[in-house]
Short mmCIF file of the C-alpha atoms (twelve columns), coordinates in Angstrom:
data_MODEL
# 
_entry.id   MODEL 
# 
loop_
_atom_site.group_PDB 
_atom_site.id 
_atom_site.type_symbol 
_atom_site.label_atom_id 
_atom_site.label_alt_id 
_atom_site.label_comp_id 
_atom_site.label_asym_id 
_atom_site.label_seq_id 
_atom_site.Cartn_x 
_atom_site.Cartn_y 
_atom_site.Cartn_z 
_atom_site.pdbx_PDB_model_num 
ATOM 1   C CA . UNK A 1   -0.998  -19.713 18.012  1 
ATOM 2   C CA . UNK A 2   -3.292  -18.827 14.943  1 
ATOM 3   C CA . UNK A 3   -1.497  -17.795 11.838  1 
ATOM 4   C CA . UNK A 4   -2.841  -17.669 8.049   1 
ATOM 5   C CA . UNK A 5   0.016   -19.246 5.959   1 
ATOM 6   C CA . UNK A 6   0.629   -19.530 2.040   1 
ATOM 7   C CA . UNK A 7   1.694   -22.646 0.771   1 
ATOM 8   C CA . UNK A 8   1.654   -21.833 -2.668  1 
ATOM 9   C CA . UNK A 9   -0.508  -20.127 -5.590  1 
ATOM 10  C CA . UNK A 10  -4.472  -20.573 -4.814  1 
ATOM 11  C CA . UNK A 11  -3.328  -22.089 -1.535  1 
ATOM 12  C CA . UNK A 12  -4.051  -19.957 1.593   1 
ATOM 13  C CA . UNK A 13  -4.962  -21.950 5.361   1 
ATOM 14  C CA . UNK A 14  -5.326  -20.958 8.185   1 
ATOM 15  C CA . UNK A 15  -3.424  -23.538 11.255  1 
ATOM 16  C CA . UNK A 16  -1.544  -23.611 14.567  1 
ATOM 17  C CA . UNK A 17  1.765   -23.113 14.378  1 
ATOM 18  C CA . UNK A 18  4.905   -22.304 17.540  1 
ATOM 19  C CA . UNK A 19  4.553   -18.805 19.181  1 
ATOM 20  C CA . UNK A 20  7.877   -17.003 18.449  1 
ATOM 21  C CA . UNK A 21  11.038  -17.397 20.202  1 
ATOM 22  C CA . UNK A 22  13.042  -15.063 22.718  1 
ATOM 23  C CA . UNK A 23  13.955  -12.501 20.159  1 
ATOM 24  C CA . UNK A 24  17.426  -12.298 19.071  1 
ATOM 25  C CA . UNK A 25  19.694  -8.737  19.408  1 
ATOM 26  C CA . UNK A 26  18.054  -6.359  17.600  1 
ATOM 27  C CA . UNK A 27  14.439  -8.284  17.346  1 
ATOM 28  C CA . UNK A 28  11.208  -7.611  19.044  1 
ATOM 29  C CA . UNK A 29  8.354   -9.743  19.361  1 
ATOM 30  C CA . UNK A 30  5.110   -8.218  18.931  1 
ATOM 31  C CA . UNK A 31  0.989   -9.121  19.335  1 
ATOM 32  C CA . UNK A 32  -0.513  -8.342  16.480  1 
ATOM 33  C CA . UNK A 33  -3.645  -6.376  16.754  1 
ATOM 34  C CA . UNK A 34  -4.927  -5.426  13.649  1 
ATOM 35  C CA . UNK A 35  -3.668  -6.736  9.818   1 
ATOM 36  C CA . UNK A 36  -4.282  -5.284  6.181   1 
ATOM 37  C CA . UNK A 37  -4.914  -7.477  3.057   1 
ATOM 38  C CA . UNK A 38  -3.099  -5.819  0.155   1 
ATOM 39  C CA . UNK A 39  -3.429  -5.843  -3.386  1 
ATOM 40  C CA . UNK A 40  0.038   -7.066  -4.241  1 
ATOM 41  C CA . UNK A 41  -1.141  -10.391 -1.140  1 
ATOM 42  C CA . UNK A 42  -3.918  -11.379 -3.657  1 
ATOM 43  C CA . UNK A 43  -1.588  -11.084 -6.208  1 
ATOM 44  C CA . UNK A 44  1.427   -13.231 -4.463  1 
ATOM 45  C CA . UNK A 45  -1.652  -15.739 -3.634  1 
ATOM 46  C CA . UNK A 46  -2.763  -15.804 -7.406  1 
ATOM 47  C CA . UNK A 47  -0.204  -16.230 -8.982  1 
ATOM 48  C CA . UNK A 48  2.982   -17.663 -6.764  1 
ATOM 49  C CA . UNK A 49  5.147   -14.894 -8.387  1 
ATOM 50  C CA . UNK A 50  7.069   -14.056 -4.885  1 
ATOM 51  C CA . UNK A 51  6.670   -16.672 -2.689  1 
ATOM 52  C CA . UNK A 52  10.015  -17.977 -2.023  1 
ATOM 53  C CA . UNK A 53  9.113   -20.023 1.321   1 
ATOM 54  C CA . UNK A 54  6.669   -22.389 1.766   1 
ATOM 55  C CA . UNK A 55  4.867   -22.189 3.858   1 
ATOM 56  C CA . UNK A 56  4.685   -18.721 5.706   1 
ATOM 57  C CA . UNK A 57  3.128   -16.501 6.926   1 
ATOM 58  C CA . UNK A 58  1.304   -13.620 5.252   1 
ATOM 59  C CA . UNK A 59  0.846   -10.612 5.196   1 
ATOM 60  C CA . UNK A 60  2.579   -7.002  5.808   1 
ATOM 61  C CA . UNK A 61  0.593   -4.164  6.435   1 
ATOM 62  C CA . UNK A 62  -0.220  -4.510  10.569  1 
ATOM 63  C CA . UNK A 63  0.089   -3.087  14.182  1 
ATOM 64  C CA . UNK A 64  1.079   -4.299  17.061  1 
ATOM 65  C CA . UNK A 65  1.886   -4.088  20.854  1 
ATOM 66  C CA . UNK A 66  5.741   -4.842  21.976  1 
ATOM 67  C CA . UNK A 67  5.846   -8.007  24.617  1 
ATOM 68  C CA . UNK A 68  9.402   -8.615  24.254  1 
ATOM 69  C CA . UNK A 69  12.868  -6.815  23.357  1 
ATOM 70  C CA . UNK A 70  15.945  -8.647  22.390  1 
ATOM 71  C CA . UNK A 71  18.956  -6.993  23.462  1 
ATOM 72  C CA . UNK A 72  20.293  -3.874  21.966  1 
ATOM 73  C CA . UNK A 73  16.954  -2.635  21.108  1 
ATOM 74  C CA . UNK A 74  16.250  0.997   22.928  1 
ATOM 75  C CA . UNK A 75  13.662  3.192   20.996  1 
ATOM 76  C CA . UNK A 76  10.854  0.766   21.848  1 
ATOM 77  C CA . UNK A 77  9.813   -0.412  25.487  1 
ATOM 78  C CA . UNK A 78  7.434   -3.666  26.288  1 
ATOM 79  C CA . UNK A 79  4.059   -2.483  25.903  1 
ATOM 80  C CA . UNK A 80  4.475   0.016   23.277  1 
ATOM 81  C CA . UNK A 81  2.308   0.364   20.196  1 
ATOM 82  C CA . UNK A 82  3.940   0.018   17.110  1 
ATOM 83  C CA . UNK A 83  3.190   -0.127  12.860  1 
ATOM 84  C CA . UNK A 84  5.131   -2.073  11.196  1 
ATOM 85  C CA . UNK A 85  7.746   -1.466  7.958   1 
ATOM 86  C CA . UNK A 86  7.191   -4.337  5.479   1 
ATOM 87  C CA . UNK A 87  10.444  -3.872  3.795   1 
ATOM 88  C CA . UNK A 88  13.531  -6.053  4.401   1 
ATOM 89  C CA . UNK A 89  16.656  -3.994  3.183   1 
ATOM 90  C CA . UNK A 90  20.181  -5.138  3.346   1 
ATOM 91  C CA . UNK A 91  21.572  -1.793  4.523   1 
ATOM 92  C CA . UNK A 92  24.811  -2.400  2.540   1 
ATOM 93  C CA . UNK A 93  23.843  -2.642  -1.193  1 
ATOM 94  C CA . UNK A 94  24.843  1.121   -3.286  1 
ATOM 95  C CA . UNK A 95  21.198  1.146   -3.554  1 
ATOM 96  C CA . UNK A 96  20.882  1.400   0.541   1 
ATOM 97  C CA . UNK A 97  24.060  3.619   0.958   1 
ATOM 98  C CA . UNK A 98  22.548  6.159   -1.034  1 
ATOM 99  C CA . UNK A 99  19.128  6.743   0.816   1 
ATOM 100 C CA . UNK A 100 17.392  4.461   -1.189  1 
ATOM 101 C CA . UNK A 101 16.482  1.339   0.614   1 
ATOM 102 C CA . UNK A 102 12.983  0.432   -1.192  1 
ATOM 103 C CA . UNK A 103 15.368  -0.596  -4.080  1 
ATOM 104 C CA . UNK A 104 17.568  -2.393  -2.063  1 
ATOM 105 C CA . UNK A 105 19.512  -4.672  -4.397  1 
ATOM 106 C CA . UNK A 106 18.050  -7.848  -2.421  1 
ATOM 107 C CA . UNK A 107 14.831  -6.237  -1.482  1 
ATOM 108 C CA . UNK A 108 12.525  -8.535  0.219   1 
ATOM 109 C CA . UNK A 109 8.895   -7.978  2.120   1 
ATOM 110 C CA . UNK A 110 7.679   -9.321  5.566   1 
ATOM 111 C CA . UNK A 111 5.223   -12.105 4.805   1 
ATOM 112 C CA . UNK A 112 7.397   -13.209 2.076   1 
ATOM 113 C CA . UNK A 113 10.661  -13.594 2.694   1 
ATOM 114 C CA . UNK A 114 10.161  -13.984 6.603   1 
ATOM 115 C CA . UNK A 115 6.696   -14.386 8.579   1 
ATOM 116 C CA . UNK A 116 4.101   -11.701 8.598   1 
ATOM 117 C CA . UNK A 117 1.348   -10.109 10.387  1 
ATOM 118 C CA . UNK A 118 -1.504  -12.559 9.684   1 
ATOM 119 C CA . UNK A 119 -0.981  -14.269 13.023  1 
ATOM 120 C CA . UNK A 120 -1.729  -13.878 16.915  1 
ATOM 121 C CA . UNK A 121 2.410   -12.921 16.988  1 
ATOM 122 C CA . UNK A 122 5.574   -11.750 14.976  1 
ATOM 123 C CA . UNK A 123 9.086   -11.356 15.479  1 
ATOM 124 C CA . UNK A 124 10.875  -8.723  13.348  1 
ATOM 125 C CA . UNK A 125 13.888  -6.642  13.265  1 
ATOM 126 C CA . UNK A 126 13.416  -3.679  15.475  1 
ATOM 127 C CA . UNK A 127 14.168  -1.527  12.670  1 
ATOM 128 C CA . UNK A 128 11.042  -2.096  10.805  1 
ATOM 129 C CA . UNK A 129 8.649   -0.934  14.169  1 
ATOM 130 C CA . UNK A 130 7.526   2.552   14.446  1 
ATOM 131 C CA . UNK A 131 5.661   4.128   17.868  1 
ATOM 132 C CA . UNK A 132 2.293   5.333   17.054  1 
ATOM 133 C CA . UNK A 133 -0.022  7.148   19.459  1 
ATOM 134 C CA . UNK A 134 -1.537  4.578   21.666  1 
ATOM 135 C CA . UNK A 135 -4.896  6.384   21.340  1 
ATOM 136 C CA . UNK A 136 -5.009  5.389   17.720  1 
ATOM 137 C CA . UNK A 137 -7.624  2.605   16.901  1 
ATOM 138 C CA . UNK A 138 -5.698  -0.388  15.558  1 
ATOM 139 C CA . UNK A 139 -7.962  -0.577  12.395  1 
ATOM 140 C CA . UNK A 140 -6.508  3.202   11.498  1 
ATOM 141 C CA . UNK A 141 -2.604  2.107   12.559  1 
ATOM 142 C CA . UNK A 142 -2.522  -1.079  10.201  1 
ATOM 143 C CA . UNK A 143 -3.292  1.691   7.554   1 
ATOM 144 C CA . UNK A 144 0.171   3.255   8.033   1 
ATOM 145 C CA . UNK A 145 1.864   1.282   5.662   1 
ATOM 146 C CA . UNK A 146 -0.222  1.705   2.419   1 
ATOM 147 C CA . UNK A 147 -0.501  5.614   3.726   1 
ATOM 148 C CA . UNK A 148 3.675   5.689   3.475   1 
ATOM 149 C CA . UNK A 149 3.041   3.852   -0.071  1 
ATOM 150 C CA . UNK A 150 0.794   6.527   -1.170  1 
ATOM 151 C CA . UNK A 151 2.638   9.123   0.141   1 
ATOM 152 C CA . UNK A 152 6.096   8.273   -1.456  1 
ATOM 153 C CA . UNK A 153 3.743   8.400   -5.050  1 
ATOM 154 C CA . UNK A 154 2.254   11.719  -4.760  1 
ATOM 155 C CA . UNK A 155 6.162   13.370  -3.754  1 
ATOM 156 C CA . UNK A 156 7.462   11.525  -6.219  1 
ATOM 157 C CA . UNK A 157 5.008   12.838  -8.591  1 
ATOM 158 C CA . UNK A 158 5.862   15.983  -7.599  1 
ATOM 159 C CA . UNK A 159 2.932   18.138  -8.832  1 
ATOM 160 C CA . UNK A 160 3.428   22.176  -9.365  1 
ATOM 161 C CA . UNK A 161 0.942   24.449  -6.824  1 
ATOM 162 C CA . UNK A 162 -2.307  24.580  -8.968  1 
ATOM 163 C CA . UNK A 163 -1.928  21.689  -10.930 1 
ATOM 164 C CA . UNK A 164 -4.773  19.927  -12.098 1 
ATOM 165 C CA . UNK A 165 -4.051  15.972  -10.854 1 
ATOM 166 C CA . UNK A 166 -5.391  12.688  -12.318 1 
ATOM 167 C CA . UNK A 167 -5.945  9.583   -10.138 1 
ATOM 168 C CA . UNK A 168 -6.479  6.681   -11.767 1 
ATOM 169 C CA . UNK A 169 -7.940  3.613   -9.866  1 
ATOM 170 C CA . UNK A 170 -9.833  4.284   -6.490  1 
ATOM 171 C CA . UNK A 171 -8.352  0.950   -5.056  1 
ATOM 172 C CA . UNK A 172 -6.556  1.614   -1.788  1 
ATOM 173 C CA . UNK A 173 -3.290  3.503   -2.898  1 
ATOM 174 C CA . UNK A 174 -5.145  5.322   -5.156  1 
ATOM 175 C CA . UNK A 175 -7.442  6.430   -2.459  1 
ATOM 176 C CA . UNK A 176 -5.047  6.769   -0.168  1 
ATOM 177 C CA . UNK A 177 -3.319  9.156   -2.452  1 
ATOM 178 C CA . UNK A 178 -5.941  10.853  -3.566  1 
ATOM 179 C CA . UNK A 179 -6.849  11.468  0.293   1 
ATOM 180 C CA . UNK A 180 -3.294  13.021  0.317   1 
ATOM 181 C CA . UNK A 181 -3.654  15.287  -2.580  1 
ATOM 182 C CA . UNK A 182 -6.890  16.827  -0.874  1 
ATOM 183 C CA . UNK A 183 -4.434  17.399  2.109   1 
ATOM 184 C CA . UNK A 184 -1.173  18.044  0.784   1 
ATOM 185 C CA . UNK A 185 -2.066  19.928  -3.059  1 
ATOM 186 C CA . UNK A 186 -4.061  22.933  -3.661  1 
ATOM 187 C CA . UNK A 187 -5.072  21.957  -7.535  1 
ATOM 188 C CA . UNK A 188 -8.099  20.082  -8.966  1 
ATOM 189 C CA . UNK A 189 -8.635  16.510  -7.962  1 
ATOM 190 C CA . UNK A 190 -9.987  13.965  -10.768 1 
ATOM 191 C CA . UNK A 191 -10.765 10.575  -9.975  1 
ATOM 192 C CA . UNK A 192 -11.326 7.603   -12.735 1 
ATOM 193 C CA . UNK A 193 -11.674 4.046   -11.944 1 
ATOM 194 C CA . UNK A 194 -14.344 1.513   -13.252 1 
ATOM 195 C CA . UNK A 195 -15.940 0.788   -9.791  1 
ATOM 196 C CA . UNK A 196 -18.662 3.483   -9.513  1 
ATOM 197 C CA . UNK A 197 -19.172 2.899   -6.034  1 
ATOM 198 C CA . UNK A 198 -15.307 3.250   -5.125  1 
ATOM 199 C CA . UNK A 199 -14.920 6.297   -7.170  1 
ATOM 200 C CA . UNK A 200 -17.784 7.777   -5.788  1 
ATOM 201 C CA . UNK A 201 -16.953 7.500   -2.230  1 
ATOM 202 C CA . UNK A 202 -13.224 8.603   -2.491  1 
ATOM 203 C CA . UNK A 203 -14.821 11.576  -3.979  1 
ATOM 204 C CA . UNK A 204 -17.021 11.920  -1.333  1 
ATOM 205 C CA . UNK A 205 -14.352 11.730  0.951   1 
ATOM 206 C CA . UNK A 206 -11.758 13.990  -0.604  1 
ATOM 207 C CA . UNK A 207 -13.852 16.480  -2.527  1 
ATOM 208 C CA . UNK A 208 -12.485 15.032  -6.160  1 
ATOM 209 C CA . UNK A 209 -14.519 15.276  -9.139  1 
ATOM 210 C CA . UNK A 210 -14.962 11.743  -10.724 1 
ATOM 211 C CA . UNK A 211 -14.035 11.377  -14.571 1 
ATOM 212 C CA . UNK A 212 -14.350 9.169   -17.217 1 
ATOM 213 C CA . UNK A 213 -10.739 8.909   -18.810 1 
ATOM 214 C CA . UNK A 214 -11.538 10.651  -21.744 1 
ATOM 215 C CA . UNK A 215 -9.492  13.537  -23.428 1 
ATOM 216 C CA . UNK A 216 -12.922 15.383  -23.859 1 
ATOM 217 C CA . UNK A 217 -14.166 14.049  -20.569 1 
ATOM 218 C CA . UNK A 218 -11.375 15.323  -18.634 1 
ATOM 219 C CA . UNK A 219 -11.301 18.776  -20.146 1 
ATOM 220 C CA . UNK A 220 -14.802 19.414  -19.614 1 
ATOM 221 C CA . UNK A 221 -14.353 18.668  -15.889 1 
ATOM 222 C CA . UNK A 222 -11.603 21.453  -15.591 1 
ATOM 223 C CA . UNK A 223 -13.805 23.788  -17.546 1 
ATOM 224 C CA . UNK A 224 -11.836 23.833  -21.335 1 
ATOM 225 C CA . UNK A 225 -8.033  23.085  -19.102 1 
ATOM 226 C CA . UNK A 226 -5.955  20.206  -19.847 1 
ATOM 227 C CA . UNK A 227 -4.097  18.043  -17.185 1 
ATOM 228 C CA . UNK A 228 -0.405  17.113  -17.223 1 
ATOM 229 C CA . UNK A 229 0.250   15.208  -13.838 1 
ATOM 230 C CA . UNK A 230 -1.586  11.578  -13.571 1 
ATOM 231 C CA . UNK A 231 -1.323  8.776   -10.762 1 
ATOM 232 C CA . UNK A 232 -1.858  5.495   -12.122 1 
ATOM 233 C CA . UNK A 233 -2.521  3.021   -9.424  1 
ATOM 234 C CA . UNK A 234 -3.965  0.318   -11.394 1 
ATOM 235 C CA . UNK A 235 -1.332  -1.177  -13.302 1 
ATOM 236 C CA . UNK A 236 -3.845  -1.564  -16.038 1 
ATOM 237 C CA . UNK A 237 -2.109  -1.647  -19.569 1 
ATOM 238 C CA . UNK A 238 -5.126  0.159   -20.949 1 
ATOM 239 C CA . UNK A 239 -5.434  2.857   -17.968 1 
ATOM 240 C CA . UNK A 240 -1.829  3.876   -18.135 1 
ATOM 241 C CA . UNK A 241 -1.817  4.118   -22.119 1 
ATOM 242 C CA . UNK A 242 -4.720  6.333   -21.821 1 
ATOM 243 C CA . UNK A 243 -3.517  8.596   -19.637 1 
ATOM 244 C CA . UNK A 244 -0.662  8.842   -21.727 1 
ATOM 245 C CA . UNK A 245 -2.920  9.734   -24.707 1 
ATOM 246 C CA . UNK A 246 -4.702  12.334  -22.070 1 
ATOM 247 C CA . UNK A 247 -1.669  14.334  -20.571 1 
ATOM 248 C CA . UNK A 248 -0.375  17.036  -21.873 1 
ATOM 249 C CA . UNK A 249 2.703   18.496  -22.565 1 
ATOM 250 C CA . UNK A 250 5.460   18.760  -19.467 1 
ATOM 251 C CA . UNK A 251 3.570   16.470  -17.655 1 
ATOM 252 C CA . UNK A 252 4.333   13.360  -15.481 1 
ATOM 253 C CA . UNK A 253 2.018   10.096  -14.605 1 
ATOM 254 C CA . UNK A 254 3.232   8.110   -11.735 1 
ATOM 255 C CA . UNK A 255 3.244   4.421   -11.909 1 
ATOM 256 C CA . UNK A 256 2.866   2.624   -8.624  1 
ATOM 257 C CA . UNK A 257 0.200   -0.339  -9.704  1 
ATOM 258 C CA . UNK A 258 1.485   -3.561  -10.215 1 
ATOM 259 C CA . UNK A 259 1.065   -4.063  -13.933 1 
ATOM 260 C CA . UNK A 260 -0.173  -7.012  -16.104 1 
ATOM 261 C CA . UNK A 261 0.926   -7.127  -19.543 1 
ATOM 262 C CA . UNK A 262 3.444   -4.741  -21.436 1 
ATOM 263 C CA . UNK A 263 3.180   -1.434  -22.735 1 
ATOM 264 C CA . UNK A 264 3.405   -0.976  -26.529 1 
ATOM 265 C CA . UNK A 265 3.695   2.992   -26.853 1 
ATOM 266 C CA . UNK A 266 5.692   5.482   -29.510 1 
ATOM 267 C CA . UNK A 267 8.574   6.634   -27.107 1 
ATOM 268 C CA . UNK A 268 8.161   9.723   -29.575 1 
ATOM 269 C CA . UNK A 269 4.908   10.638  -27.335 1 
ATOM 270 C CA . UNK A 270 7.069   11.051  -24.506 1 
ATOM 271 C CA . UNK A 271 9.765   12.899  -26.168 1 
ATOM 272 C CA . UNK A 272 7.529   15.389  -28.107 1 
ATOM 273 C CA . UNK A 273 5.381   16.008  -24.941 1 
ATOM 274 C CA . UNK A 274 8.502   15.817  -22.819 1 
ATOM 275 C CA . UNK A 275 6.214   13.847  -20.342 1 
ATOM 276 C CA . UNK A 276 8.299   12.049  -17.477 1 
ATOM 277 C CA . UNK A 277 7.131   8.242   -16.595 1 
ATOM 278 C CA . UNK A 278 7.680   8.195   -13.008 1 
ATOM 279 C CA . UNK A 279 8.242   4.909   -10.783 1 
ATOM 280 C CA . UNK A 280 7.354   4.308   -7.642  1 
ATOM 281 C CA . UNK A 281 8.393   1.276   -5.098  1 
ATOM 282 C CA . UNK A 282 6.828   0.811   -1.841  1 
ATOM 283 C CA . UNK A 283 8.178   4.014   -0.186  1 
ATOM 284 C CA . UNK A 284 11.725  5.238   1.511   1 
ATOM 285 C CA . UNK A 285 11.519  7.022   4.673   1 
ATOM 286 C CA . UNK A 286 7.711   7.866   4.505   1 
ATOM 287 C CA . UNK A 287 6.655   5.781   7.052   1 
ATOM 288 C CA . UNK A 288 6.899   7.950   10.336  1 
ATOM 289 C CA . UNK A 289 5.510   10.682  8.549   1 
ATOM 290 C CA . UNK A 290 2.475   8.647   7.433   1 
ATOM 291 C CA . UNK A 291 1.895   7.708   11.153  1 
ATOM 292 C CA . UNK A 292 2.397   11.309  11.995  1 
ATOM 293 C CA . UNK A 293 -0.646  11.788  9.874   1 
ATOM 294 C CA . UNK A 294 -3.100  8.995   10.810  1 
ATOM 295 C CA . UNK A 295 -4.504  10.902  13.624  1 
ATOM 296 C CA . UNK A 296 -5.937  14.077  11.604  1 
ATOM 297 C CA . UNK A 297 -6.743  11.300  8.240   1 
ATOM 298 C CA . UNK A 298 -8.307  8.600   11.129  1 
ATOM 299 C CA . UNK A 299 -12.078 9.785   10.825  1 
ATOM 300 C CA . UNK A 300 -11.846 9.263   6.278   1 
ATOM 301 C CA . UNK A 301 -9.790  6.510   6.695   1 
ATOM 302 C CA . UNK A 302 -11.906 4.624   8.635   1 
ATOM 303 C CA . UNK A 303 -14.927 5.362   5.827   1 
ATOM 304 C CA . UNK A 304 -12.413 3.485   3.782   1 
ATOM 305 C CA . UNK A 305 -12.314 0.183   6.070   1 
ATOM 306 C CA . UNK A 306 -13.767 -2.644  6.619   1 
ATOM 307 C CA . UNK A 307 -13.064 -4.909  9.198   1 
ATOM 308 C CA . UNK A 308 -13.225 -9.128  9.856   1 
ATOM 309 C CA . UNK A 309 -13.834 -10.525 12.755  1 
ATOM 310 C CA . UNK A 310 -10.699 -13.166 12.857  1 
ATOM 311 C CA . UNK A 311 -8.065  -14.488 11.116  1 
ATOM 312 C CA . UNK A 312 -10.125 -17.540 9.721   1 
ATOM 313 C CA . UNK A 313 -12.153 -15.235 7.532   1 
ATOM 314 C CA . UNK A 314 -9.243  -14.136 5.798   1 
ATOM 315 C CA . UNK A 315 -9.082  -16.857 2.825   1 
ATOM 316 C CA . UNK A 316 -12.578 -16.136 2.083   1 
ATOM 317 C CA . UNK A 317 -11.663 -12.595 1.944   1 
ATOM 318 C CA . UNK A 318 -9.214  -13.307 -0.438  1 
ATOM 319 C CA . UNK A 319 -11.605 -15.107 -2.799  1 
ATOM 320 C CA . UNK A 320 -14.278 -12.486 -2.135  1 
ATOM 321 C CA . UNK A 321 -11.485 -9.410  -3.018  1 
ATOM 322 C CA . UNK A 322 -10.483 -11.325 -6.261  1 
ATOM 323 C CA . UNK A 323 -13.899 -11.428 -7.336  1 
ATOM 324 C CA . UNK A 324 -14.468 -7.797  -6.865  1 
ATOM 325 C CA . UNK A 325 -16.928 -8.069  -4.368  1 
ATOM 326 C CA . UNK A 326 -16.020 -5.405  -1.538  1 
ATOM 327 C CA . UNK A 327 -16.701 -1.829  -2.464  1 
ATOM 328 C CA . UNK A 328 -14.409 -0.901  0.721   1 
ATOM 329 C CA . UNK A 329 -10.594 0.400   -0.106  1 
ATOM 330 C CA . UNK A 330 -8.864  -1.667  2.665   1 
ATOM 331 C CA . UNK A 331 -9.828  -4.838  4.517   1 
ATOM 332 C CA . UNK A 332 -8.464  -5.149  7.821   1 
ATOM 333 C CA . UNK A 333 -8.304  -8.209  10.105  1 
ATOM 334 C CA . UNK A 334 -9.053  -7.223  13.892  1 
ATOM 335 C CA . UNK A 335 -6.484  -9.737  15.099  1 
ATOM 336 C CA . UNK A 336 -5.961  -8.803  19.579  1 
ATOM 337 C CA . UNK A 337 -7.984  -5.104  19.101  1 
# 
């Protein structure tokens, strides 16, 4: 079968390789029919900071369709429709115990620490597959992944009814979660991120007023009012110190873009302020809400999308998305439809 498999930083190919095996107890093999390329793949690809096999294959945001069980394995049937988890949690760890399994001590992702969705197949634990409606297209149920992502941010942000809410970066978590907030938050919306075009169509989408991240900027858009909750999903050393310098006091900005560089901040801005830096790692148990959701988001997610052909266009993808050169929030490989 086809399969799109890192080998190491800057080297992404596309070959045959075996089908999967009978799954184990507990594993279910699945054809994948649709695939996401994320942010944090361009940046394992870039840089080599997570591979830790060579080669494999990438990839974890994707849907499938169940064509075999191994034994044990009852909430899914053969020719179900499932999203996938992409987190690999050891279930044991203090971390795990405690309801928080996406800081497992020995956290790993699919397409990194065991094969992924950019193939024709995958075997994974049975844990990680959630049923979604079988009337969903597979472009939308490949979403459901960055959609839990985005949702774990804005609860963990935990903004007051009325609140005036930041988003910075119009990427696809920031999107996503902005796409939330129109749903889920009954304050203002601002948007800032340095891709016109992006900004301008998640605003389109979700009603939010596009700002440049400006103190003065800012409090003109809310008419003379000041904002105290932020989203940064940039990871942009220079985006999260400004919204630092924007927020106000008893405020929180949410940090779920993988950063670049180090933050070099007065830690009496925080205190003074009493501003809470919030973190936020892939999500906990978000993801069968999310998929509850896709049907009612479907019609603005897919204004988000777009969508390759086959799995051999996904290295030039990759050099295309490092180079800035999509103005969509989520490519998605149509792998079986």
């Amino acid at each position: 079968m086809k399969a799109v498999r890192l080998y190491g930083a800057m080297d992404l190919r596309v070959g045959e390789v075996a089908e999967p095996s009978a799954p184990p107890p507990g594993f279910v093999n699945l054809e994948v029919r649709a695939a996401g390329i994320c942010g944090s793949d361009l940046h394992n690809y870039r840089t080599g900071q997570w591979i830790s096999r060579r080669p494999s294959t990438a990839g974890h945001e994707f849907c499938g369709r169940v064509t075999a069980i191994g034994e044990g394995v009852s909430h899914v049937v053969r020719g179900d429709v499932v999203s996938a988890d992409s987190r690999m949690w050891c279930g044991t760890c203090p971390a795990c115990t405690s309801g928080r399994s996406n800081v497992c001590e020995t956290l790993g992702f699919v397409g990194e620490i065991c094969d992924g969705g950019f193939a024709e197949a995958v075997q994974l634990p049975a844990r990680l597959v959630v049923r979604h409606d079988p009337q969903l297209s597979p472009h939308v149920a490949a979403m459901a992944e960055p959609l839990a992502v985005a949702l774990h941010a804005v609860r963990r942000l935990a903004i007051p009814a009325g609140e005036p809410v930041l988003v910075i970066g119009c990427g696809t978590i920031g999107g996503l979660s902005a796409l939330l907030l129109s749903r889920l938050h009954d304050g203002p919306l601002l948007l800032g991120d340095l891709n016109a075009d992006k900004a301008a169509l998640v605003a389109e989408v979700t009603g939010g007023a596009v700002v440049a991240l400006y103190r003065a900027v800012v409090e003109a858009a809310l008419s003379g009012g000041r904002v105290r909750y932020a989203l940064d999903a940039t990871g942009s050393i220079q985006a999260i110190a400004r919204a630092l310098d924007i927020l106000s006091g008893g405020g929180a900005l949410a940090l779920v873009g993988i950063g670049h560089g180090k933050l070099d901040f007065d830690p009496n801005i925080i205190v003074e302020r009493e501003i809470s830096l919030v973190g936020c790692h892939a999500f906990a148990g978000e993801l069968p809400e999310a998929i509850e959701l896709l049907a009612d988001l479907a019609p603005a997610l897919q204004r988000f999308i777009e969508v390759l052909p086959t799995l051999d266009d996904v290295p030039e993808a990759y050099e295309r998305l490092l180079r800035g050169e999509s103005n969509a929030l989520k490519t998605i490989i149509e792998v079986a439809g």
